[in-house]
C-alpha positions in Angstrom: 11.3 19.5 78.8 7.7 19.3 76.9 8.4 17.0 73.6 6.0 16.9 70.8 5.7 14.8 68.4 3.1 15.3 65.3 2.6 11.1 64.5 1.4 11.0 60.9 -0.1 8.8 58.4 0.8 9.4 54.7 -1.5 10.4 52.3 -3.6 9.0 49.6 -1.4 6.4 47.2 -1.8 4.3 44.4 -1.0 1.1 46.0 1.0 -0.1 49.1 4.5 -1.4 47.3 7.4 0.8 49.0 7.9 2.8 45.8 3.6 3.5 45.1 4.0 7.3 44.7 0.9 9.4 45.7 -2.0 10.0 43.9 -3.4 13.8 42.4 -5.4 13.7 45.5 -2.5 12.6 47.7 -0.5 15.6 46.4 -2.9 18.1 47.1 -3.2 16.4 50.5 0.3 17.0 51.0 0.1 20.5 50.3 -2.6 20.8 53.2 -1.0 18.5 55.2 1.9 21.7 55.3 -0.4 24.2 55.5 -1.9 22.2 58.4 1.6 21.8 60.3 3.8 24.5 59.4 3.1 26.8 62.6 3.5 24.3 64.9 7.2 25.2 65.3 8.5 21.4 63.9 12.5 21.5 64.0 12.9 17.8 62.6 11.3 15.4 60.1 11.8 11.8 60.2 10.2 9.4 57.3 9.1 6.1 56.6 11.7 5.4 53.4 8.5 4.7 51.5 7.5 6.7 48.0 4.2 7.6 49.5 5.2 8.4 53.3 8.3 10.8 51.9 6.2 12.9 49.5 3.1 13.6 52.5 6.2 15.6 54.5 8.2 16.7 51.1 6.0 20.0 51.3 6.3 20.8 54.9 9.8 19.9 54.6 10.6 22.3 51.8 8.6 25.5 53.8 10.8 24.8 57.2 13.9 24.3 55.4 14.5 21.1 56.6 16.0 18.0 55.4 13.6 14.5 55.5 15.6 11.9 58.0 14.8 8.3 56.4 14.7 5.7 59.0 13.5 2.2 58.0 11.7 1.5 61.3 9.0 3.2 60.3 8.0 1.2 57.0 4.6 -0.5 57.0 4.5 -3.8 59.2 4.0 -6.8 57.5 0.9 -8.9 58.6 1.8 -11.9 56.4 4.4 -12.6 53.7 1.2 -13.8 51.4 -2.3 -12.6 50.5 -4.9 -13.6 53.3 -8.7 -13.6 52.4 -9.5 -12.6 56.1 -7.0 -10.8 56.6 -8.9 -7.8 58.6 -9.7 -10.6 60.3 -6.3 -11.7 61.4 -5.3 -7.8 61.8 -8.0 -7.4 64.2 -6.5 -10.5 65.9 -3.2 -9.1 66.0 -4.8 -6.1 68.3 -5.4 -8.0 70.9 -2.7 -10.8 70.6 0.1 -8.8 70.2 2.4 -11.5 69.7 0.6 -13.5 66.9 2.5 -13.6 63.9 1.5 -14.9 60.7 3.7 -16.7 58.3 6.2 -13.8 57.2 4.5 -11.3 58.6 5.9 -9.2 62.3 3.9 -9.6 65.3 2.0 -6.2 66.8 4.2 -6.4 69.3 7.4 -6.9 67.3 6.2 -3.5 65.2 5.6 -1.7 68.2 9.3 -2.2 69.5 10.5 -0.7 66.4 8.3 2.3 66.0 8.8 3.0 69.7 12.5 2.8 69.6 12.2 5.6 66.8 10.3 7.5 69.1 12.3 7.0 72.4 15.6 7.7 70.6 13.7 11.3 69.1 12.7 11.9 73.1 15.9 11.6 74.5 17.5 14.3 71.9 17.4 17.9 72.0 14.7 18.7 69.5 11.7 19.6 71.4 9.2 19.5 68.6 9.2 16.7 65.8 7.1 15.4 63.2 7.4 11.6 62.5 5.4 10.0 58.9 4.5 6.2 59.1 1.8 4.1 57.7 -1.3 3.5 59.1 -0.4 -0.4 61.1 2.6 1.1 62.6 1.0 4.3 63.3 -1.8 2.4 65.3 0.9 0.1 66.8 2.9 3.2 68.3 -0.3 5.0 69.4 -1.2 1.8 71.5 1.8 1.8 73.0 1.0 5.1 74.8 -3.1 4.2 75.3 -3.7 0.3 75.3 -7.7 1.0 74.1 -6.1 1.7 70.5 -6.8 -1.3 68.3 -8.3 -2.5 65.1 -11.8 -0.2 65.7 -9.3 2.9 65.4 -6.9 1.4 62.9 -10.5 1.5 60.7 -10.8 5.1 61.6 -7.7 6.7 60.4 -7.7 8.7 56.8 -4.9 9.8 54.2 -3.5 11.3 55.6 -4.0 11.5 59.5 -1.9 13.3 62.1 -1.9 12.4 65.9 0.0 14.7 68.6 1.9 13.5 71.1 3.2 15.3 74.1 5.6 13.9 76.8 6.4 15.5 80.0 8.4 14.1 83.0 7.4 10.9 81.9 3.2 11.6 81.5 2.4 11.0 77.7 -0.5 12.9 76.3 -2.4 11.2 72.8 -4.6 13.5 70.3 -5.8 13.0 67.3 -5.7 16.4 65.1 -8.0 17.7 62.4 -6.7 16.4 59.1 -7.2 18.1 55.8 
């Protein structure tokens, strides 16, 4: 059975604390952000528990009828539990050494595991068609997972919001990045 899976970045925020709420920009990004997805037939939402990642779907949510799913492995990895000067430095790092972990922080590859076992759970159910709102690490993360040449160049590249589809069929995964309002 096709599965696919609309991977997507919140929008634009006022900070990056769990309860930052969007900005006037970020709202009206959400609003396009539903206009952008409603016809693609999406029968579940699952969200980040972050402010900022719950009000990008809140929109598209309230058009399909549907209720948001909160699950807490999709909130924003942790590169370290203190403020790093260099610390696109050390993110770019943490790319290619998936299992460097700074002090605090998750390792890539610890992310990964979590953000994948949302999305393995979501492949093994029923719904064919699913739309999944993370943060722009994890995001990243979870796209590597399915094409290793994701890393720290195309971390840089994503926007608020952004919206990657993902399509798996007999085991063959297909990546795409989408259009974003």
């Amino acid at each position: 059975m096709l599965k696919t899976l609309y991977i997507v970045r919140h929008c634009q925020a006022v900070g990056q604390e769990p309860n930052a709420p969007l900005t006037s920009e970020g709202n009206f990004q959400a609003i396009a952000l539903a206009d952008l997805l409603f016809g693609f037939g999406i029968e579940r939402v699952i969200s980040s528990p972050f402010m900022r990642a719950y009000q990008s779907i809140a929109p598209l949510a309230e058009r399909l009828g549907l209720s948001i799913e909160i699950d807490n492995r999709l909130t924003e990895r942790v590169l370290c539990a203190t403020p790093l000067a260099d610390w696109r430095e050390r993110l770019a790092e943490s790319f290619t050494n998936l299992d460097l972990c700074l002090d605090g922080g998750e390792s890539s590859r610890g992310a990964m595991a979590r953000g994948i076992a949302v999305i393995n759970e979501v492949l093994q159910q029923k719904t064919s068609t699913i739309a999944i709102v993370t943060h722009g690490n994890l995001m990243a993360l979870i796209l590597k997972h399915f094409d290793d040449r994701i890393g720290y160049a195309e971390w840089q590249k994503l926007s608020n919001p952004d919206v990657y589809r993902v399509q798996s069929l007999n085991g063959e995964t297909q990546v795409e990045p989408m259009i974003c309002p």
